[in-house]
Coordinates of C-alpha atoms in Angstrom, one line a residue:
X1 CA 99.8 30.4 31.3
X2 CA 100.0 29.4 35.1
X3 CA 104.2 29.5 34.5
X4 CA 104.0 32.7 33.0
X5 CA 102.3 34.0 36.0
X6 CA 104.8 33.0 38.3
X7 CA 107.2 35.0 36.4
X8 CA 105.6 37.7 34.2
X9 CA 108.5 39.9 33.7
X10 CA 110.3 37.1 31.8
X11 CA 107.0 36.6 29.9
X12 CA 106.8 40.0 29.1
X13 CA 110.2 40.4 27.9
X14 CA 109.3 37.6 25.5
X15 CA 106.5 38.8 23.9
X16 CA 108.3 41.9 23.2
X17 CA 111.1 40.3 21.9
X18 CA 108.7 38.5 19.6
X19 CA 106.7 41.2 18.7
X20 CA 110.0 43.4 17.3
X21 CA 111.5 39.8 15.9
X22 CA 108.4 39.1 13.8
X23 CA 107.7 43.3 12.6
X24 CA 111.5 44.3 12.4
X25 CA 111.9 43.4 8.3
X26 CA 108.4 45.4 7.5
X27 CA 108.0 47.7 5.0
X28 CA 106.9 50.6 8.1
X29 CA 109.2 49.3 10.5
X30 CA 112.2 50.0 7.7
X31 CA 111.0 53.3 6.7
X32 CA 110.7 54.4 10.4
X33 CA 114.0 53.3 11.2
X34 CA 112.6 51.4 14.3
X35 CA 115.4 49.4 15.5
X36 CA 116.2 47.8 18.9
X37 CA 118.2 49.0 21.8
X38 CA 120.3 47.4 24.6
X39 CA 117.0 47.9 26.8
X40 CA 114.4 46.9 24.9
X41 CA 111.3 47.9 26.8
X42 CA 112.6 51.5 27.1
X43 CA 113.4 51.4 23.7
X44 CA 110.1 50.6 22.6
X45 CA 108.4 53.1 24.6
X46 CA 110.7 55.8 23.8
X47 CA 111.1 55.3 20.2
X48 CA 107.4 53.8 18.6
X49 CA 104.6 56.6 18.8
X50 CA 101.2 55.4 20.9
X51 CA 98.0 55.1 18.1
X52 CA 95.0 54.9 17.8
X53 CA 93.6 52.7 15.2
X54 CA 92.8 55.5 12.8
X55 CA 96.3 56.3 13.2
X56 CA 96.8 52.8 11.7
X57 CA 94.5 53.0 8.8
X58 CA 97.0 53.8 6.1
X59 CA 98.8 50.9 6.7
X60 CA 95.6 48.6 7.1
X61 CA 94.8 49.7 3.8
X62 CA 98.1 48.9 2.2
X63 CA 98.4 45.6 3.6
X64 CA 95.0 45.0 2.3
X65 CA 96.9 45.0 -1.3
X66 CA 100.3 42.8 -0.1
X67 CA 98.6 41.1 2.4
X68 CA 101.4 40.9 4.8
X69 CA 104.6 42.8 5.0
X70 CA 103.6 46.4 6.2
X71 CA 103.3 45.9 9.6
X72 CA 104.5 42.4 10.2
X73 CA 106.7 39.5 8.2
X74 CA 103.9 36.9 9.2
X75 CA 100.5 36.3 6.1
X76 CA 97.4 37.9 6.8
X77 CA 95.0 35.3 6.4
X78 CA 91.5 37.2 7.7
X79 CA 90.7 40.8 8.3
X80 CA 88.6 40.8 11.5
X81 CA 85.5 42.8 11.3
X82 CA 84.5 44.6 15.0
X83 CA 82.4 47.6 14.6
X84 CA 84.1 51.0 15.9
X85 CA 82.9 53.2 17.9
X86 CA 81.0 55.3 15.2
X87 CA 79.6 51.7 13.6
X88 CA 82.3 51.5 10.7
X89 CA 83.8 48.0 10.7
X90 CA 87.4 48.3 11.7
X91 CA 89.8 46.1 10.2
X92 CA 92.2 43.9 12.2
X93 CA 95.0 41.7 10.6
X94 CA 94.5 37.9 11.2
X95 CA 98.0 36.6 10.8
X96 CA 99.5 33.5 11.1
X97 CA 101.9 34.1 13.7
X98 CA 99.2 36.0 15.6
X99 CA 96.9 33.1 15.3
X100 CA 99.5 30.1 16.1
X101 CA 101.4 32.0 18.9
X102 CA 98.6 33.6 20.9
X103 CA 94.9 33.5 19.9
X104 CA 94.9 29.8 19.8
X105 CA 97.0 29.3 22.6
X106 CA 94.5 31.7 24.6
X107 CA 91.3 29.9 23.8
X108 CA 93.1 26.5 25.1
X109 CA 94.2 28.1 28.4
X110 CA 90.5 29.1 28.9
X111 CA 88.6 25.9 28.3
X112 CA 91.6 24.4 30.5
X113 CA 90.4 26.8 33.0
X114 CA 87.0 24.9 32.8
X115 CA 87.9 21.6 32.6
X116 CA 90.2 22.1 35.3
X117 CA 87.1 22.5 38.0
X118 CA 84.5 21.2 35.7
X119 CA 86.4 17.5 34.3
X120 CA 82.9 16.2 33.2
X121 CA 83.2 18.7 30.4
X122 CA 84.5 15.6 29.3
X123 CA 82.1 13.1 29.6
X124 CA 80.8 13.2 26.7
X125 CA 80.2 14.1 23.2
X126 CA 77.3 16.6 24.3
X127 CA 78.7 17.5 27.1
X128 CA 79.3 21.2 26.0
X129 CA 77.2 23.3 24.6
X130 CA 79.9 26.4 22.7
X131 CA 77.6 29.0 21.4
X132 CA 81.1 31.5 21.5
X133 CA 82.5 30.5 18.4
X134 CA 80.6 30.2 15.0
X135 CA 81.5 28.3 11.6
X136 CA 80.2 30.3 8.8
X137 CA 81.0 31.0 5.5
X138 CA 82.3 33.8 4.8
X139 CA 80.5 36.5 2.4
X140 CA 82.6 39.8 2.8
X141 CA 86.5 39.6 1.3
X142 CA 89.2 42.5 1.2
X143 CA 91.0 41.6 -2.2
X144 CA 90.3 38.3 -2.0
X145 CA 91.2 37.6 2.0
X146 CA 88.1 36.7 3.8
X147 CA 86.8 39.9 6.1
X148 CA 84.8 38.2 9.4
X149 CA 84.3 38.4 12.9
X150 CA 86.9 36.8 15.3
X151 CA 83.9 34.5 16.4
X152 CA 84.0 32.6 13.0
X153 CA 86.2 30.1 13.5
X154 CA 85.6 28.8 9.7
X155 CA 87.8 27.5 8.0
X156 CA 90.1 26.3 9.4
X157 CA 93.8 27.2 8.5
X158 CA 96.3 25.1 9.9
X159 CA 96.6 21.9 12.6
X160 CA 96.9 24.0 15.3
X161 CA 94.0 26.0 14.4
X162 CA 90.8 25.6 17.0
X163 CA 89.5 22.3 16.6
X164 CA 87.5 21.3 19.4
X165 CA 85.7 18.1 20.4
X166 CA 82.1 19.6 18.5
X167 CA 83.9 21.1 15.7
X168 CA 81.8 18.8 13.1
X169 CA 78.6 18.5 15.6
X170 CA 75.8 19.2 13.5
X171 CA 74.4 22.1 15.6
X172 CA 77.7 23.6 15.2
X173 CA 79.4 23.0 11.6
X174 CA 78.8 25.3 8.4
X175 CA 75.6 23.9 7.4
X176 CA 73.6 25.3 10.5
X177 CA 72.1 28.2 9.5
X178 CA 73.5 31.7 10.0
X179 CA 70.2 33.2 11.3
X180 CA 70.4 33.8 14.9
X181 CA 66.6 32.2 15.3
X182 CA 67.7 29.3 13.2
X183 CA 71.1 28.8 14.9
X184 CA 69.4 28.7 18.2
X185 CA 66.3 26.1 17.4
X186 CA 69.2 23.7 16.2
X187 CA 71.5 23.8 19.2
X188 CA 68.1 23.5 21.1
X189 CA 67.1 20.5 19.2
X190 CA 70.4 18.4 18.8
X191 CA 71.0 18.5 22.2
X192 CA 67.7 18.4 24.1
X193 CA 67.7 15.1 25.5
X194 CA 71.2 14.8 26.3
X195 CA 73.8 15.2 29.0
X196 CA 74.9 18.6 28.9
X197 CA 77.4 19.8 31.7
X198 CA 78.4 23.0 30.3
X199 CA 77.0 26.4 28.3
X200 CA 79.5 28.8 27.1
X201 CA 78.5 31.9 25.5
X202 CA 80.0 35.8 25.3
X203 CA 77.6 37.8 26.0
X204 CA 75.4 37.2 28.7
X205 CA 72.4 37.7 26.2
X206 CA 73.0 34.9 24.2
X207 CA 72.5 32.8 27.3
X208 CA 69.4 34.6 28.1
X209 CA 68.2 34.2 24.6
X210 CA 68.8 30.7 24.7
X211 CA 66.4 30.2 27.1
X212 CA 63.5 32.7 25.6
X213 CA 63.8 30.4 22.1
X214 CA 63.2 27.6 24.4
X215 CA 59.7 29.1 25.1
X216 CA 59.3 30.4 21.8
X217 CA 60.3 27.2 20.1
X218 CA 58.3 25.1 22.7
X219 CA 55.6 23.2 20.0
X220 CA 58.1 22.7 17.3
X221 CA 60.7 21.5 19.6
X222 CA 58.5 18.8 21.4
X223 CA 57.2 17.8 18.1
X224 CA 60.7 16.9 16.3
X225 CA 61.8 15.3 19.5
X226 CA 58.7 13.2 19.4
X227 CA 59.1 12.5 15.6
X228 CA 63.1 12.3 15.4
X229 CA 63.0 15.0 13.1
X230 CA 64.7 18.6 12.7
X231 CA 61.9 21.2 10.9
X232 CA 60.4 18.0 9.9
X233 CA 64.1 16.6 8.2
X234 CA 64.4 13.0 10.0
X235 CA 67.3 13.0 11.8
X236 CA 67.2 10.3 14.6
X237 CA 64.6 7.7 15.7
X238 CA 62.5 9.9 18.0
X239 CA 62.2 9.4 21.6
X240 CA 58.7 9.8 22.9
X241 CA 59.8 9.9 26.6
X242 CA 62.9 13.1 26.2
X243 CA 59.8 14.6 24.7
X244 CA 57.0 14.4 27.0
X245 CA 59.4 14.8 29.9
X246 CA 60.3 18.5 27.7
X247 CA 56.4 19.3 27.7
X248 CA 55.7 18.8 30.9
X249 CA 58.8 21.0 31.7
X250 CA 57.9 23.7 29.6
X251 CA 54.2 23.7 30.8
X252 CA 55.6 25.0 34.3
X253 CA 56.2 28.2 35.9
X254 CA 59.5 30.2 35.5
X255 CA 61.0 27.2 33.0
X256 CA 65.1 27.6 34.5
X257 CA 67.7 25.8 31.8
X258 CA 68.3 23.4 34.7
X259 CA 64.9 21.8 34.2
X260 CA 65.9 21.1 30.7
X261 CA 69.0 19.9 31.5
X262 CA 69.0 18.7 35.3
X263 CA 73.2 17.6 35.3
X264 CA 74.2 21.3 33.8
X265 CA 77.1 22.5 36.3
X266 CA 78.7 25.4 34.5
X267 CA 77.8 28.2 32.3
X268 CA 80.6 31.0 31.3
X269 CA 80.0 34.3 29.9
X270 CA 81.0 37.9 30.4
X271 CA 80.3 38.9 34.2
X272 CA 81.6 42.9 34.6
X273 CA 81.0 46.2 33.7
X274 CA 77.5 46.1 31.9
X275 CA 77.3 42.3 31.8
X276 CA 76.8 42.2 35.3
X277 CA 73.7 43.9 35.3
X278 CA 72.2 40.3 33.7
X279 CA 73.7 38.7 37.1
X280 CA 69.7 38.2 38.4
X281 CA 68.1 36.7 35.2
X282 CA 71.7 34.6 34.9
X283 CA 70.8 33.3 37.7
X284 CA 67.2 32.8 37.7
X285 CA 67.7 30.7 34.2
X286 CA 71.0 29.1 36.0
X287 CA 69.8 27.9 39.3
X288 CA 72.8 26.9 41.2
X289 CA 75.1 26.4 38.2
X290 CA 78.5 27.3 38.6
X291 CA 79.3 30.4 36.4
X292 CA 83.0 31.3 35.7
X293 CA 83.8 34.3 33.0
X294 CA 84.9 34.4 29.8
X295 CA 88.1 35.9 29.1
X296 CA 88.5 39.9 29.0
X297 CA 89.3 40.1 25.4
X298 CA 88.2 42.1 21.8
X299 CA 89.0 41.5 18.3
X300 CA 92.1 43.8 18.8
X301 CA 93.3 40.8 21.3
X302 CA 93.8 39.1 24.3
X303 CA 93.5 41.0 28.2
X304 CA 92.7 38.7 30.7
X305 CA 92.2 34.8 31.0
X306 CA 90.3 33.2 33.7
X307 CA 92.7 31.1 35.7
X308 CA 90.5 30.3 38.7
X309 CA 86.5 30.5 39.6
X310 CA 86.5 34.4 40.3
X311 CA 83.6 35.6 38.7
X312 CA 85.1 39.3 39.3
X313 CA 88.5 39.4 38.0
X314 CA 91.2 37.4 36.1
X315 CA 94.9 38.3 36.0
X316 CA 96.5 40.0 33.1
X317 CA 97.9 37.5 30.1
X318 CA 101.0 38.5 30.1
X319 CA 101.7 36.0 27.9
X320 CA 99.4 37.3 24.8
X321 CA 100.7 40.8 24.3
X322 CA 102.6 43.8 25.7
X323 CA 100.6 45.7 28.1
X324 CA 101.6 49.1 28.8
X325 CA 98.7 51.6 31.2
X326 CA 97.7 55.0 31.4
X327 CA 95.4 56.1 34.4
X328 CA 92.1 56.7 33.5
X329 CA 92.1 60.3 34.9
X330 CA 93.8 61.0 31.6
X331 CA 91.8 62.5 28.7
X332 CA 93.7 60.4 25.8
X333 CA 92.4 61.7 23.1
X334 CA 92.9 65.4 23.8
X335 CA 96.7 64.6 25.0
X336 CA 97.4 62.4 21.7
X337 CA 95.6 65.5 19.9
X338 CA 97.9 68.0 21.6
X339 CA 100.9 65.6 20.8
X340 CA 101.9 65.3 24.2
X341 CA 104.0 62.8 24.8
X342 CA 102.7 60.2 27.7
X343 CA 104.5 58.0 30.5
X344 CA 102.9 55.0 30.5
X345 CA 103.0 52.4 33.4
X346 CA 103.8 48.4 32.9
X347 CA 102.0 45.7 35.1
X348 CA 103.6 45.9 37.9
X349 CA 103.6 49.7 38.8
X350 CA 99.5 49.1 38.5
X351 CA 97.6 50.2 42.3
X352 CA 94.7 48.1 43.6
X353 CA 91.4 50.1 43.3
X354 CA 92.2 51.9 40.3
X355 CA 91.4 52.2 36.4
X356 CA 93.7 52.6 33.5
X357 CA 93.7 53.1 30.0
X358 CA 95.3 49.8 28.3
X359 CA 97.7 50.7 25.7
X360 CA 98.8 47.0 24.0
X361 CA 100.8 45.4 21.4
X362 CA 99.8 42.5 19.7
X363 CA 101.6 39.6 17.3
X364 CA 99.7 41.0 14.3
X365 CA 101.8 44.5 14.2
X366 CA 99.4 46.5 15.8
X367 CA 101.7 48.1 18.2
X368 CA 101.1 50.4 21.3
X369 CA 97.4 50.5 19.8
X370 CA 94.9 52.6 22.3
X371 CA 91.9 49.8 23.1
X372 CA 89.4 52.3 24.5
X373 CA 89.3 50.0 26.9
X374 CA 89.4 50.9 31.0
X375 CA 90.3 48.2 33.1
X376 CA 89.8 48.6 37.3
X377 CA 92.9 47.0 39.4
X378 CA 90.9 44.2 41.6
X379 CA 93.7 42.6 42.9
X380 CA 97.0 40.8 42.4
X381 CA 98.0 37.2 41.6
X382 CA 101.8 37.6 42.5
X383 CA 102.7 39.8 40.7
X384 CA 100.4 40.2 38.3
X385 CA 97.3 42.2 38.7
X386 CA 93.9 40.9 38.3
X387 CA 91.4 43.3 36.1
X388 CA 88.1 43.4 35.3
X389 CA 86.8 46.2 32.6
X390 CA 84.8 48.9 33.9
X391 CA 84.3 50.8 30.5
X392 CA 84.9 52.2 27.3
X393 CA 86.6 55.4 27.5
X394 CA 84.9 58.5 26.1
X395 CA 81.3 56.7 26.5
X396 CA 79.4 59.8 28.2
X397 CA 77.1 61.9 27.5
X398 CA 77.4 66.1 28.2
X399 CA 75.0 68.6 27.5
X400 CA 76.1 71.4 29.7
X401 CA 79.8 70.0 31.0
X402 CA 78.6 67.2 33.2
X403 CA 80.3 64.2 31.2
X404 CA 78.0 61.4 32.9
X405 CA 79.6 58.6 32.1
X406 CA 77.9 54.9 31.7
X407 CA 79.5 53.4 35.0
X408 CA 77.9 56.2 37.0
X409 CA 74.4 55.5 35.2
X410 CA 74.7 52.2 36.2
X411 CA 75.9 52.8 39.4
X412 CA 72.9 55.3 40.8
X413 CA 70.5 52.8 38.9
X414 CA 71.6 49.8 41.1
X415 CA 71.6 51.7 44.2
X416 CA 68.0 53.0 43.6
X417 CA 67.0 49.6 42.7
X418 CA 68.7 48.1 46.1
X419 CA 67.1 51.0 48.2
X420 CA 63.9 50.1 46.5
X421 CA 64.7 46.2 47.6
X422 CA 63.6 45.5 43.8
X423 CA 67.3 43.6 42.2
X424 CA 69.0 44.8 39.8
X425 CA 68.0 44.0 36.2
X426 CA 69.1 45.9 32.4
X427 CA 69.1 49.7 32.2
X428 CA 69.2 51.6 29.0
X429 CA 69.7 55.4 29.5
X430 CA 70.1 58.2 26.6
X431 CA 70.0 61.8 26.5
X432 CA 66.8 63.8 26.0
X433 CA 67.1 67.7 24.3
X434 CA 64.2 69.6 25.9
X435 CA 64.7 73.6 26.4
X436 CA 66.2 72.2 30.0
X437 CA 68.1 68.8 28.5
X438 CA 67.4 65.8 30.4
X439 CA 68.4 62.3 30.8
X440 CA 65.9 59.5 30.4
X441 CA 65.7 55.7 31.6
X442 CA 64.5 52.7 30.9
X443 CA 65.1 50.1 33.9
X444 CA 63.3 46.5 34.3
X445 CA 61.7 45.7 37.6
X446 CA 59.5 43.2 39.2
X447 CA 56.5 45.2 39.0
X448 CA 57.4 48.1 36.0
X449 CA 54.9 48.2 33.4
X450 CA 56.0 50.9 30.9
X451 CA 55.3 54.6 33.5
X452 CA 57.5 57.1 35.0
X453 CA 58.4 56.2 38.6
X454 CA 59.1 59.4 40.1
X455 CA 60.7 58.0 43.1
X456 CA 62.5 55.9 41.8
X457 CA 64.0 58.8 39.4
X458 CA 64.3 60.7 42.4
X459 CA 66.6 58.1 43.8
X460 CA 68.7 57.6 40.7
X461 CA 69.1 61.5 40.7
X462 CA 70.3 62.1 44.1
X463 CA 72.9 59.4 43.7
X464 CA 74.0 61.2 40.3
X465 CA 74.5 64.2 42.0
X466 CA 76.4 62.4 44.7
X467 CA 79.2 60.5 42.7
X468 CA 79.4 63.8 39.9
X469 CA 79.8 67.2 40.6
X470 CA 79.5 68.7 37.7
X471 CA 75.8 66.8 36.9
X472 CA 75.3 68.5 40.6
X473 CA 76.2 71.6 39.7
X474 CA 73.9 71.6 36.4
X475 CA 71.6 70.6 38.3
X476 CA 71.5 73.1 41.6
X477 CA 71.8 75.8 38.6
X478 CA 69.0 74.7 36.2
X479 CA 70.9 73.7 33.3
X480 CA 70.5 70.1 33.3
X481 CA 66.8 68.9 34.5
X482 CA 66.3 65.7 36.7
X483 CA 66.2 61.9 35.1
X484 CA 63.4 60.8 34.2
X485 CA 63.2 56.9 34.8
X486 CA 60.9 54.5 33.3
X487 CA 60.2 51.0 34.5
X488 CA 59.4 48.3 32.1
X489 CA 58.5 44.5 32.9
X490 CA 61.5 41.9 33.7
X491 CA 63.8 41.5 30.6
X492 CA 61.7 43.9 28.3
X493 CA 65.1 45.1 27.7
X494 CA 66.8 41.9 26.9
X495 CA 64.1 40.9 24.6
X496 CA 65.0 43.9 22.9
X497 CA 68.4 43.0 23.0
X498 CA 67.7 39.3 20.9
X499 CA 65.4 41.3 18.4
X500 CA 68.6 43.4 17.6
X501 CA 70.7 40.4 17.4
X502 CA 68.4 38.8 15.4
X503 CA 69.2 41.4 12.6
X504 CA 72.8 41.3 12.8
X505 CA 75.8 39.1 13.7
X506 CA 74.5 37.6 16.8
X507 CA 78.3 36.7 17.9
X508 CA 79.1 40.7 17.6
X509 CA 75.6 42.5 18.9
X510 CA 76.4 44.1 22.4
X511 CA 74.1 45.3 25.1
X512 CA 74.1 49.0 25.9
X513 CA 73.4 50.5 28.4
X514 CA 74.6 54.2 27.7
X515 CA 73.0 55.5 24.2
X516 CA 73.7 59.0 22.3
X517 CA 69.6 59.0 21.9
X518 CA 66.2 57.7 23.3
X519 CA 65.2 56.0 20.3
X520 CA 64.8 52.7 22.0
X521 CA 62.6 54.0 24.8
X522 CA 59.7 53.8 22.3
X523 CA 60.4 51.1 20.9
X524 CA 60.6 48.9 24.0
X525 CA 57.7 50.3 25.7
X526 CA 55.6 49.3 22.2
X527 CA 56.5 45.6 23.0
X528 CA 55.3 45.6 26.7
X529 CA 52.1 43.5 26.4
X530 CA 53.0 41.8 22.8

């Protein structure tokens, strides 16, 4: 990765050349007549349409039947599941090459990352704690080919497939139950006690939920310590001393992971866009851990691995796909609709301080596939530019022409918060259809307790009006009334978060901030008190 960095045009060239190597003999590469030229990136541009996935769907479900072969030479051996934008689960082909060339490779240059400034990651065999991958069985197939989430790393398929140090621990192998509750209260029990150096999660929430289970888990947990048993299931000798110690811990104020485990140094999760907005409970559950992020990445494939300690940006892996850009002034959608045809911009024509589109081609034969991802320009290693995602295109809300978009919520939320000297802490925000529409708020704070805060709304409005015209204009002309903001106790909203997860894939579930409705504001402020 670190070579490739020092010279990412070679390493860019090479994952093209791979990508048309490994799709030039499919079935839709032949009928297309796609075919290389003595320029290969212009070629590529010029000659092979940018899609969206839909656009791909066809062909998804004709490689469904041949499993392989329509748009790449190389097996599928999993359909990924990743819920789209409208909830239906998308279907991305797992294939060999994909998995032995890039995915794999990715997830070693990451935890090299960590061991690099954390080497007692090493220590020992509890040193790490890796609630980012899963082994489950799977229970949803596409002709026969198991259909799961990139997180399930179970089975595995060949010798070069993941296979870390805990890949048979028994808070992590296929016998641990899928239930998110379950799966939690077994990596609590197995490795209380022990010398844990390192958490590594996802999401932010699963950290934060980690720690709630703790609490909720708190009599059972001291109990099975104390008898050496797991749900009453003897499974060591008991140690009367980790489990006192873990009472008196748990009987004190604001219980922090560290008093659990006092030699924890790292944690990693997601850390930008609306991750960050767990930064203050990270922290409050992490004091003075280390924290670097987990790599900028979806089911659809690799953007960014963490190289360094940045918590803010990483540099483009130029070395797991080919990236091309599109600034993020562009409406994609309508110009794809129209048919227009689009310039697009490669890594190094990128400016610092500004957002793109990513357009990228993966080792699977998804090629020049639209992400829906938007990625700000934070800085440059060389060359290459660091990024850090900012937000999923087309997440806004309009009623009257104002397209408020999520990172302009979340910015006039933080700055009312800061003016307020209260921290930041989750948001949730959704529209509200009144005879003047509105927009509506929930936002946790130090002393909310489920009431409007009209100065606080206030605030967050003026900001709105600030950073959006057209919400100003709505609003100066009575169109669009002002948001209404609600503040709830510290993580109300996160609780709420784990709930959800509970009730799903706990690997997949994502915290929100930006809704299409205000279902959740009831339901949230029904918890407060329970």
């Amino acid at each position: 990765m670190l070579d490739d960095i020092r010279d990412p045009r070679r390493a860019q060239q090479q994952v093209l050349e791979d990508l048309v190597h490994i799709s030039a003999d499919s079935l839709h590469w032949k009928k297309e007549k796609f075919s290389g030229g003595p320029n290969p990136s212009m070629w590529f541009r010029r000659t092979l349409p940018i899609r969206r996935y839909n656009d791909f769907e066809p062909l998804l479900d004709a490689e469904t039947h041949t499993k392989g072969g329509v748009l790449s030479c190389s097996p599928v051996i999993r359909w990924l599941k990743t819920s789209g934008t409208m909830g239906v689960s998308k279907k991305i082909p797992y294939t060999l090459h994909w998995l032995v060339q890039y995915r794999i490779p990715a997830m070693k240059a990451m935890w090299a990352t960590y061991i690099d400034y954390h080497p007692a990651l090493l220590s020992n065999p509890y040193a790490v704690l890796d609630t980012q991958t899963v082994r489950e069985s799977s229970n949803d197939f596409v002709h026969g080919v198991p259909h799961q989430a990139i997180s399930n790393r179970h089975p595995r398929v060949t010798g070069n497939d993941w296979n870390p140090p805990w890949y048979e621990a028994p808070w992590f192998g296929p016998s641990v139950p899928n239930r998110h509750e379950d799966r939690m209260y077994y990596r609590l029990r197995h490795l209380i006690g022990k010398d844990l150096r390192f958490i590594s999660s996802i999401n932010p929430s699963t950290l934060i939920s980690l720690r709630d289970h703790l609490l909720m888990f708190a009599e059972a947990l001291i109990k099975d310590v104390y008898d050496g048993t797991l749900k009453g299931v003897r499974i060591d000798d008991g140690n009367q001393f980790v489990a006192r110690n873990l009472e008196r811990v748990l009987q004190g104020p604001d219980v922090n992971l560290r008093d659990v485990w006092p030699t924890l140094e790292l944690f990693s999760c997601w850390l930008s866009a609306s991750a960050k907005l767990y930064s203050r409970n990270l922290s409050s559950i992490f004091p003075n851990v280390a924290r670097i992020p987990f790599m900028s990445c979806g089911t659809e494939g690799v953007v960014t691995i963490p190289v360094d300690n940045d918590p803010d940006s990483q540099p483009l892996a130029v070395n797991q796909g080919y990236y091309e850009f599109v600034p993020a002034s562009e409406d994609l959608d309508a110009a794809l609709d129209a048919g227009k045809v689009l310039d697009t911009m490669l890594f190094d024509e990128l400016k610092i301080g500004e957002d793109y589109h990513l357009v990228m081609s993966q080792g699977n034969g998804l090629y020049r596939l639209v992400t829906g991802d938007i990625f700000r320009v934070a800085g440059r290693v060389g060359d290459v530019p660091r990024l850090h995602f900012v937000r999923r295109a087309g997440v806004f809300h309009s009623f009257t022409g104002e397209k408020l978009t999520e990172a302009q919520v979340t910015e006039a939320i933080t700055v009312a918060l800061a003016q307020a000297g209260l921290g930041m802490g989750l948001y949730m925000c959704g529209p509200c259809w009144e005879t003047v529409p509105f927009y509506i708020a929930l936002a946790e704070t130090r002393d909310g307790h489920g009431t409007e805060d009209q100065a606080f709304a206030h605030s967050v409005d003026e900001t709105l009006q600030r950073i959006n015209i057209e919400y100003a204009s709505k609003r100066k002309s009575k169109r669009l009334d002002g948001i209404r903001v609600i503040t709830v106790p510290p993580n109300s909203i996160s609780r709420y978060v784990d709930r959800k997860r509970a009730n799903g894939n706990s690997t997949q579930f994502k915290y929100k901030p930006f809704h299409q409705d205000t279902k959740f504001v009831q339901e949230i402020i029904n918890t407060i008190g329970n």
